[in-house]
Short mmCIF file of C-alpha atoms and ligand atoms in Angstrom, two decimals:
data_model
loop_
_atom_site.label_atom_id
_atom_site.label_comp_id
_atom_site.label_asym_id
_atom_site.label_seq_id
_atom_site.Cartn_x
_atom_site.Cartn_y
_atom_site.Cartn_z
CA MET A 13 48.32 -56.67 44.78
CA ASP A 14 44.95 -55.03 45.24
CA HIS A 15 42.01 -55.11 47.63
CA PHE A 16 39.39 -56.79 45.39
CA LEU A 17 39.10 -60.30 46.75
CA TYR A 18 36.43 -63.00 47.08
CA ARG A 19 35.22 -63.45 50.62
CA ASN A 20 32.64 -66.10 51.43
CA GLY A 21 32.08 -66.46 47.71
CA ALA A 22 31.36 -62.82 46.95
CA LEU A 23 33.74 -60.37 45.38
CA HIS A 24 34.53 -57.48 47.83
CA ALA A 25 36.03 -54.05 47.31
CA GLU A 26 37.95 -53.87 50.63
CA ASP A 27 35.19 -54.71 53.11
CA VAL A 28 32.25 -53.91 50.91
CA PRO A 29 30.54 -56.59 48.82
CA VAL A 30 30.55 -55.37 45.16
CA ALA A 31 26.93 -56.63 44.81
CA VAL A 32 25.89 -54.23 47.54
CA ILE A 33 27.32 -51.26 45.64
CA ALA A 34 25.67 -52.52 42.40
CA ALA A 35 22.31 -52.70 44.19
CA ALA A 36 22.69 -49.13 45.45
CA VAL A 37 24.21 -47.49 42.34
CA GLY A 38 23.12 -49.67 39.38
CA THR A 39 25.52 -50.90 36.70
CA PRO A 40 27.81 -50.11 35.08
CA PHE A 41 30.05 -48.34 37.50
CA TYR A 42 33.65 -47.91 38.48
CA VAL A 43 34.78 -48.67 41.98
CA TYR A 44 38.11 -47.66 43.46
CA SER A 45 39.94 -48.90 46.58
CA THR A 46 41.45 -46.27 48.92
CA ALA A 47 43.74 -48.91 50.41
CA THR A 48 45.12 -49.91 47.04
CA LEU A 49 45.69 -46.29 45.97
CA THR A 50 47.42 -45.55 49.28
CA ARG A 51 49.54 -48.68 49.12
CA HIS A 52 50.74 -48.05 45.58
CA TYR A 53 51.60 -44.42 46.35
CA HIS A 54 53.68 -45.50 49.34
CA LEU A 55 55.52 -48.18 47.28
CA PHE A 56 57.02 -45.26 45.35
CA THR A 57 57.81 -43.00 48.23
CA GLU A 58 59.47 -45.93 49.99
CA ALA A 59 61.42 -46.99 46.84
CA LEU A 60 62.81 -43.47 46.40
CA ALA A 61 63.75 -42.82 50.09
CA PRO A 62 66.13 -41.47 51.21
CA LEU A 63 66.56 -39.36 48.06
CA PRO A 64 64.69 -36.06 48.29
CA ASN A 65 61.65 -36.76 46.16
CA LEU A 66 58.09 -35.94 45.20
CA VAL A 67 55.79 -38.59 43.72
CA CYS A 68 53.46 -36.68 41.40
CA PHE A 69 50.40 -38.68 40.49
CA ALA A 70 49.61 -38.45 36.73
CA ILE A 71 46.03 -37.22 36.99
CA LYS A 72 45.24 -38.14 33.42
CA SER A 73 45.09 -41.81 34.45
CA LEU A 74 42.29 -41.22 37.00
CA SER A 75 41.17 -37.69 37.75
CA ASN A 76 38.21 -37.83 40.07
CA VAL A 77 38.77 -35.11 42.69
CA ALA A 78 37.98 -37.57 45.56
CA VAL A 79 40.82 -39.83 44.41
CA LEU A 80 43.15 -36.88 44.02
CA LYS A 81 42.26 -35.74 47.53
CA THR A 82 42.94 -39.22 48.81
CA LEU A 83 46.44 -39.09 47.40
CA GLY A 84 47.01 -35.38 47.98
CA ASP A 85 46.25 -35.71 51.67
CA LEU A 86 49.09 -38.30 51.93
CA GLY A 87 51.45 -35.69 50.50
CA ALA A 88 51.44 -36.66 46.81
CA GLY A 89 52.20 -34.15 44.14
CA MET A 90 50.18 -34.08 40.95
CA ASP A 91 51.23 -34.14 37.29
CA VAL A 92 48.70 -32.28 35.16
CA VAL A 93 48.43 -31.97 31.41
CA SER A 94 45.70 -29.38 31.01
CA GLY A 95 44.16 -26.39 32.67
CA GLY A 96 41.20 -28.56 33.60
CA GLU A 97 43.45 -31.06 35.39
CA TYR A 98 45.20 -28.19 37.10
CA LEU A 99 41.83 -27.05 38.50
CA ARG A 100 41.07 -30.62 39.62
CA ALA A 101 44.27 -30.73 41.60
CA LYS A 102 43.54 -27.40 43.21
CA ALA A 103 39.91 -28.51 43.95
CA ALA A 104 41.42 -31.56 45.75
CA GLY A 105 43.37 -29.15 47.96
CA VAL A 106 46.74 -29.81 46.48
CA PRO A 107 48.95 -26.70 46.79
CA GLY A 108 50.53 -25.25 43.67
CA GLU A 109 54.03 -26.05 44.91
CA ARG A 110 53.14 -29.74 44.51
CA ILE A 111 51.71 -29.46 40.97
CA VAL A 112 53.81 -29.93 37.84
CA PHE A 113 52.48 -29.02 34.46
CA SER A 114 53.30 -31.39 31.55
CA GLY A 115 51.95 -31.65 28.06
CA VAL A 116 52.96 -30.76 24.54
CA GLY A 117 50.33 -28.09 23.77
CA LYS A 118 49.92 -25.81 26.81
CA THR A 119 48.02 -22.66 25.80
CA ARG A 120 48.78 -19.18 27.08
CA GLU A 121 45.54 -19.26 29.13
CA GLU A 122 46.64 -22.44 30.79
CA MET A 123 50.07 -20.96 31.58
CA ARG A 124 48.44 -17.85 33.13
CA LEU A 125 46.04 -20.00 35.20
CA ALA A 126 48.89 -22.04 36.64
CA LEU A 127 51.23 -19.02 37.23
CA GLU A 128 48.54 -17.19 39.03
CA GLY A 129 47.36 -20.19 41.05
CA GLY A 130 50.89 -21.38 41.90
CA ILE A 131 52.92 -24.07 40.21
CA ARG A 132 55.95 -26.16 41.09
CA GLN A 133 57.29 -26.21 37.57
CA PHE A 134 56.33 -26.37 33.91
CA ASN A 135 57.81 -29.27 31.92
CA VAL A 136 58.40 -27.41 28.69
CA GLU A 137 58.28 -29.49 25.49
CA GLY A 138 59.70 -27.09 22.85
CA GLU A 139 61.09 -23.72 21.92
CA PRO A 140 57.82 -21.99 20.84
CA GLU A 141 56.26 -23.04 24.18
CA LEU A 142 59.35 -21.72 26.01
CA ARG A 143 59.01 -18.33 24.37
CA ALA A 144 55.24 -18.15 24.99
CA LEU A 145 55.76 -19.12 28.64
CA SER A 146 58.38 -16.42 29.10
CA GLU A 147 56.12 -13.81 27.65
CA VAL A 148 53.17 -14.81 29.74
CA ALA A 149 55.23 -14.98 32.93
CA ALA A 150 57.03 -11.69 32.29
CA GLY A 151 53.65 -10.07 31.54
CA LEU A 152 52.45 -11.13 34.99
CA GLY A 153 55.75 -9.89 36.52
CA ARG A 154 56.84 -13.43 37.41
CA THR A 155 59.37 -16.01 36.40
CA ALA A 156 58.23 -19.53 35.52
CA PRO A 157 60.27 -22.39 37.00
CA ILE A 158 60.88 -24.92 34.24
CA THR A 159 62.44 -28.16 33.24
CA ILE A 160 62.78 -29.06 29.59
CA ARG A 161 61.49 -32.40 28.46
CA VAL A 162 64.21 -34.12 26.53
CA ASN A 163 63.52 -36.92 24.08
CA PRO A 164 66.25 -39.47 24.72
CA ASP A 165 65.48 -41.54 21.59
CA VAL A 166 64.95 -44.74 23.55
CA ASP A 167 62.56 -47.51 22.52
CA ALA A 168 60.18 -48.09 25.39
CA ARG A 169 59.06 -51.37 23.76
CA THR A 170 55.42 -50.74 24.59
CA HIS A 171 52.26 -50.20 22.58
CA GLU A 172 53.01 -47.76 19.70
CA LYS A 173 50.23 -45.38 20.77
CA ILE A 174 51.74 -44.88 24.21
CA ALA A 175 55.51 -44.82 23.37
CA THR A 176 56.76 -41.26 23.66
CA GLY A 177 60.58 -41.43 23.86
CA LYS A 178 61.60 -42.11 20.27
CA LYS A 179 62.83 -39.26 18.09
CA GLU A 180 59.88 -39.52 15.70
CA ASN A 181 57.36 -38.90 18.58
CA LYS A 182 55.97 -35.42 19.09
CA PHE A 183 57.26 -35.09 22.64
CA GLY A 184 60.13 -33.01 24.09
CA ILE A 185 63.22 -31.76 22.36
CA PRO A 186 65.93 -34.04 20.88
CA ILE A 187 68.51 -34.61 23.58
CA GLU A 188 71.28 -33.55 21.23
CA ARG A 189 69.83 -30.08 20.98
CA ALA A 190 69.50 -29.63 24.72
CA SER A 191 72.53 -27.33 25.11
CA ALA A 192 71.18 -24.87 22.64
CA VAL A 193 67.67 -24.84 24.05
CA TYR A 194 68.85 -24.53 27.62
CA ALA A 195 71.02 -21.62 26.66
CA GLU A 196 68.03 -19.92 25.07
CA ALA A 197 65.89 -20.65 28.08
CA ALA A 198 68.44 -19.20 30.46
CA ALA A 199 68.51 -15.96 28.50
CA LEU A 200 64.65 -15.49 28.57
CA PRO A 201 63.35 -12.96 31.08
CA GLY A 202 60.34 -14.91 32.33
CA ILE A 203 62.08 -18.29 32.73
CA GLU A 204 64.02 -19.91 35.51
CA VAL A 205 65.72 -23.18 34.57
CA ILE A 206 65.62 -25.66 37.43
CA GLY A 207 65.94 -29.15 35.92
CA ILE A 208 65.42 -31.73 33.30
CA ASP A 209 62.33 -33.80 32.42
CA VAL A 210 61.92 -37.09 30.64
CA HIS A 211 59.02 -39.46 30.03
CA ILE A 212 59.46 -42.28 27.59
CA GLY A 213 56.05 -43.96 27.54
CA SER A 214 53.45 -45.92 29.38
CA GLN A 215 52.95 -49.53 30.40
CA LEU A 216 56.70 -50.36 30.30
CA THR A 217 57.20 -53.91 31.30
CA GLU A 218 60.99 -53.84 31.46
CA LEU A 219 63.44 -51.55 33.28
CA GLU A 220 66.05 -51.44 30.56
CA PRO A 221 64.55 -48.56 28.58
CA PHE A 222 64.33 -46.49 31.78
CA GLU A 223 67.97 -47.28 32.48
CA GLN A 224 69.05 -46.09 28.99
CA ALA A 225 66.96 -42.91 29.32
CA TYR A 226 68.17 -42.10 32.92
CA LEU A 227 71.83 -42.63 32.00
CA LYS A 228 71.40 -40.10 29.25
CA VAL A 229 69.72 -37.67 31.63
CA ALA A 230 72.65 -38.07 34.06
CA ASP A 231 75.12 -37.26 31.33
CA LEU A 232 73.05 -34.31 30.29
CA THR A 233 72.86 -33.05 33.90
CA ARG A 234 76.74 -32.94 34.08
CA ARG A 235 77.00 -31.27 30.71
CA LEU A 236 74.39 -28.59 31.44
CA ARG A 237 75.95 -27.86 34.83
CA SER A 238 79.33 -27.40 33.12
CA GLU A 239 77.60 -24.96 30.82
CA GLY A 240 76.46 -22.88 33.85
CA HIS A 241 72.85 -24.16 34.50
CA ASP A 242 71.79 -24.87 38.01
CA ILE A 243 70.24 -28.29 37.42
CA ARG A 244 68.72 -29.27 40.79
CA ARG A 245 65.60 -31.27 39.95
CA LEU A 246 65.08 -34.27 37.74
CA ASP A 247 61.59 -35.25 36.65
CA LEU A 248 61.85 -38.87 35.47
CA GLY A 249 58.28 -39.26 34.24
CA GLY A 250 55.89 -42.14 34.74
CA GLY A 251 55.30 -45.28 32.71
CA LEU A 252 55.95 -48.26 34.95
CA GLY A 253 53.70 -51.05 33.78
CA ILE A 254 51.23 -53.15 35.73
CA PRO A 255 50.15 -56.82 35.41
CA TYR A 256 46.83 -56.97 33.49
CA THR A 257 46.62 -60.76 33.80
CA ARG A 258 46.79 -62.61 37.03
CA SER A 259 49.07 -65.31 35.90
CA ASN A 260 51.84 -64.78 33.45
CA GLU A 261 53.03 -61.19 33.73
CA ALA A 262 55.63 -59.89 36.11
CA PRO A 263 56.44 -56.26 35.33
CA PRO A 264 59.24 -54.69 37.40
CA LEU A 265 58.49 -53.63 40.96
CA PRO A 266 58.67 -50.09 42.26
CA THR A 267 61.49 -51.15 44.58
CA ASP A 268 63.57 -52.24 41.56
CA TYR A 269 62.67 -49.10 39.77
CA GLY A 270 63.72 -47.01 42.78
CA ALA A 271 67.03 -48.91 42.95
CA LEU A 272 67.59 -48.17 39.26
CA ILE A 273 66.91 -44.45 39.83
CA LYS A 274 69.46 -44.40 42.69
CA ARG A 275 71.98 -46.26 40.52
CA THR A 276 71.60 -43.97 37.51
CA VAL A 277 70.94 -40.45 38.89
CA GLY A 278 71.20 -40.84 42.66
CA ASP A 279 74.66 -39.34 43.01
CA LEU A 280 73.84 -36.03 41.31
CA GLY A 281 72.39 -34.33 44.35
CA CYS A 282 69.14 -33.62 42.53
CA GLU A 283 65.66 -33.67 43.92
CA ILE A 284 63.86 -36.50 42.14
CA GLU A 285 60.31 -36.34 40.83
CA ILE A 286 58.37 -39.14 39.25
CA GLU A 287 54.96 -39.11 37.54
CA PRO A 288 53.38 -42.52 37.94
CA GLY A 289 49.77 -42.87 36.87
CA ARG A 290 48.84 -46.41 35.94
CA LEU A 291 50.83 -48.07 38.66
CA ILE A 292 48.98 -46.21 41.34
CA SER A 293 45.48 -46.25 39.83
CA GLY A 294 45.30 -49.22 37.46
CA ASN A 295 44.80 -52.07 39.87
CA ALA A 296 42.97 -49.78 42.32
CA GLY A 297 39.84 -49.93 40.18
CA LEU A 298 37.18 -52.25 38.81
CA LEU A 299 34.52 -51.69 36.20
CA VAL A 300 31.39 -53.58 37.26
CA ALA A 301 28.74 -54.53 34.74
CA SER A 302 25.64 -56.70 34.43
CA VAL A 303 24.97 -59.38 31.85
CA ILE A 304 22.01 -58.23 29.75
CA TYR A 305 21.84 -61.31 27.52
CA VAL A 306 23.67 -64.49 26.67
CA LYS A 307 23.29 -65.02 23.00
CA ASN A 308 24.26 -68.06 21.11
CA GLY A 309 25.89 -67.19 17.84
CA GLU A 310 27.55 -68.99 14.95
CA GLY A 311 30.01 -71.29 16.77
CA ARG A 312 30.27 -68.80 19.62
CA ASP A 313 28.39 -67.40 22.60
CA PHE A 314 28.12 -63.73 23.23
CA LEU A 315 28.06 -62.26 26.64
CA ILE A 316 26.28 -58.95 26.09
CA LEU A 317 27.02 -56.56 28.98
CA ASP A 318 25.53 -53.22 29.98
CA ALA A 319 29.11 -51.79 29.87
CA ALA A 320 30.51 -50.81 26.50
CA MET A 321 33.44 -49.28 24.70
CA ASN A 322 32.31 -45.86 25.74
CA ASP A 323 32.76 -46.82 29.40
CA LEU A 324 36.07 -48.61 28.97
CA VAL A 325 37.76 -47.98 25.65
CA ARG A 326 41.15 -49.64 26.16
CA PRO A 327 40.24 -53.01 24.59
CA SER A 328 38.89 -51.46 21.39
CA MET A 329 41.51 -48.66 21.29
CA TYR A 330 44.67 -50.50 22.20
CA GLY A 331 43.61 -54.10 22.00
CA ALA A 332 44.13 -54.20 25.75
CA HIS A 333 43.40 -57.19 27.92
CA HIS A 334 41.30 -56.88 31.14
CA ASP A 335 40.58 -59.85 33.28
CA ILE A 336 36.82 -60.38 33.51
CA ILE A 337 35.61 -62.21 36.61
CA PRO A 338 32.14 -63.01 38.03
CA VAL A 339 31.11 -61.15 41.11
CA ILE A 340 29.77 -64.40 42.62
CA GLU A 341 32.80 -66.75 42.98
CA PRO A 342 32.35 -69.85 40.84
CA ALA A 343 32.08 -73.09 42.73
CA PRO A 344 35.36 -74.98 42.84
CA GLY A 345 35.82 -77.12 39.77
CA THR A 346 33.37 -75.10 37.61
CA ALA A 347 34.52 -75.45 34.02
CA PRO A 348 34.89 -72.05 32.33
CA HIS A 349 33.03 -71.38 29.08
CA PRO A 350 34.45 -69.30 26.25
CA TYR A 351 32.53 -66.08 25.50
CA ASP A 352 32.89 -63.14 23.11
CA VAL A 353 32.33 -60.39 25.71
CA VAL A 354 30.67 -57.39 24.09
CA GLY A 355 28.80 -54.16 24.90
CA PRO A 356 25.53 -52.79 23.41
CA VAL A 357 27.19 -50.10 21.25
CA CYS A 358 26.49 -50.31 17.54
CA GLU A 359 30.08 -51.06 16.45
CA THR A 360 31.87 -54.33 16.05
CA GLY A 361 34.75 -52.57 17.83
CA ASP A 362 32.63 -52.69 20.96
CA THR A 363 34.23 -55.97 21.91
CA PHE A 364 36.01 -56.53 25.26
CA ALA A 365 37.31 -60.00 24.60
CA LYS A 366 36.93 -62.83 22.20
CA GLY A 367 36.63 -66.50 23.20
CA ARG A 368 37.36 -65.56 26.81
CA PRO A 369 36.98 -68.36 29.28
CA VAL A 370 34.69 -67.21 32.11
CA ALA A 371 32.60 -69.23 34.51
CA PRO A 372 29.13 -69.85 32.92
CA LEU A 373 26.97 -66.77 33.32
CA ARG A 374 23.31 -65.91 33.05
CA GLU A 375 21.18 -62.81 32.48
CA GLY A 376 21.43 -60.42 35.39
CA ASP A 377 24.74 -61.75 36.74
CA LEU A 378 27.38 -59.25 37.70
CA VAL A 379 30.89 -59.27 36.25
CA ALA A 380 33.97 -57.14 37.05
CA PHE A 381 36.76 -55.92 34.78
CA ARG A 382 39.98 -55.91 36.72
CA SER A 383 42.77 -53.36 36.42
CA ALA A 384 40.33 -50.75 35.17
CA GLY A 385 41.33 -47.87 37.44
CA ALA A 386 43.70 -46.22 35.01
CA TYR A 387 42.63 -44.81 31.66
CA GLY A 388 39.10 -46.16 32.32
CA ALA A 389 36.63 -43.56 33.59
CA VAL A 390 38.78 -40.72 32.37
CA MET A 391 38.45 -41.95 28.73
CA ALA A 392 34.70 -42.63 29.01
CA SER A 393 32.26 -40.83 26.75
CA GLU A 394 28.49 -40.73 26.21
CA TYR A 395 28.62 -42.33 22.78
CA ASN A 396 25.22 -43.85 21.87
CA THR A 397 23.76 -41.45 24.52
CA ARG A 398 24.88 -43.84 27.25
CA PRO A 399 25.14 -41.79 30.47
CA LEU A 400 28.67 -41.14 31.67
CA VAL A 401 29.67 -44.02 33.88
CA PRO A 402 29.51 -43.27 37.66
CA GLU A 403 32.42 -43.69 40.03
CA VAL A 404 32.43 -45.03 43.56
CA LEU A 405 35.16 -44.84 46.18
CA VAL A 406 35.53 -47.47 48.95
CA LYS A 407 37.39 -47.10 52.25
CA GLY A 408 37.20 -50.04 54.60
CA ASP A 409 33.50 -50.80 55.07
CA GLN A 410 32.33 -47.43 53.64
CA PHE A 411 31.57 -46.50 50.12
CA ALA A 412 30.47 -43.27 48.41
CA VAL A 413 29.42 -42.23 44.95
CA ILE A 414 32.14 -39.74 43.88
CA ARG A 415 30.58 -39.04 40.46
CA ALA A 416 26.90 -39.75 39.96
CA ARG A 417 25.40 -41.09 36.79
CA PRO A 418 23.83 -38.15 34.96
CA SER A 419 20.05 -38.42 34.25
CA PHE A 420 18.81 -38.32 30.69
CA ASP A 421 17.27 -34.98 31.56
CA GLU A 422 20.72 -33.55 32.37
CA ILE A 423 22.14 -35.06 29.24
CA LEU A 424 19.43 -33.68 26.95
CA LYS A 425 19.51 -30.25 28.58
CA ARG A 426 23.12 -29.83 27.41
CA ASP A 427 21.93 -29.62 23.77
CA THR A 428 20.31 -26.29 22.82
CA ILE A 429 18.06 -25.42 19.85
CA PRO A 430 19.17 -22.49 17.85
CA SER A 431 16.67 -19.56 17.33
CA TRP A 432 15.98 -20.49 13.68
CA LEU A 433 14.61 -23.90 14.73
CA GLU A 434 12.32 -22.58 17.46
C1 PLP B 7 50.87 -40.37 30.63
C2 PLP B 7 51.96 -39.63 31.39
C3 PLP B 7 52.41 -40.09 32.63
C4 PLP B 7 51.84 -41.33 33.34
O1 PLP B 7 52.06 -42.47 32.67
P1 PLP B 7 51.73 -43.89 33.37
O2 PLP B 7 52.05 -44.87 32.33
O3 PLP B 7 50.25 -43.87 33.64
O4 PLP B 7 52.53 -44.04 34.58
C5 PLP B 7 53.35 -39.38 33.26
N1 PLP B 7 53.94 -38.30 32.74
C6 PLP B 7 53.55 -37.84 31.47
C7 PLP B 7 54.20 -36.60 30.91
C8 PLP B 7 52.53 -38.54 30.81
O5 PLP B 7 52.15 -38.08 29.60
#
């Protein structure tokens, strides 16, 4: 559930009419709901209780510092995958002991940044990274707490671009080689082994792949302990899917996911970490756009919006579905009209939906893309020199711009002319 509902015929973000934000900020823009972010975070903490746990929000799904502070102030940890994301978490006031560093290509500079600023653990993805981290940590006179990400060779049965737990994927080490790699880690001077990490993919709509993966992690915990490693923390990754359509999707609930965690790894006495991104942020955000034109084409009508693939790339990149709804609630009984919903970018790929039934719309009408909080603004670009889409946060009857739309002046100033052209 989320907090974007029609009230008196007008779409609201919590208690704020979306049209009021549009008038103040201009379109397109993202709007996020504090109440939805908070609720989704608590679904996980409640599902994991009473196990000792830390819910680490996967920043890559939605990384605005105001959103991170909203979650961080509730006690959330953060899962970061770059030095930049690490700095975002710190800027949001999250202490290092609640930040975990994931990612397959951490540089030595990023390692140094996190070691000096404080870090809960690194989730190490391979032996070359392990050796580099040991060197960097030892050079700073420290030891780096680590888990090693194992690849359990489980089919997450999700979109191929976001499945990460099969042996052909670039992530982690094959679980069969774990004993050897943990032995090497334990012998390195700058490394302290504290646990195991696994993340098998994103937008999983069934629990079964998690179950397979976590059972393998439970076996591995016992084996590594018998080999002398003090495995005391399990990072079980993110990946729980969300419903992108109102009607016919029912992905598993966090409570069922929590019960699965307790059933598979709950008796090991480990502290549990999870790294949900999409389930916390996805349905906490809308992308709001205006209709520029309604154009009648060959056997089809185009709804040309002022939002485009550079603002929300998921439909063109993954073929993803987002519900598109009018900001003014259609009168009861209004027959929907099929539209090809497109943006102004000069690519046919700039198509949000084909033949999508939406209530009849006219120039200037506002529409909202649902479920746009995750992998929306963070993947936006300025392709076609379209200013980076602004972000707004709502709390009750208040709203604030949390990232302003850059002016064309600011955009043009970033380019510089080399001396030979002056
Ligand atoms: C992307 C990612 C996540 C978050 O995935 P969601 O599907 O958004 O929950 C968590 N951990 C790691 C390592 C990731 O790469």
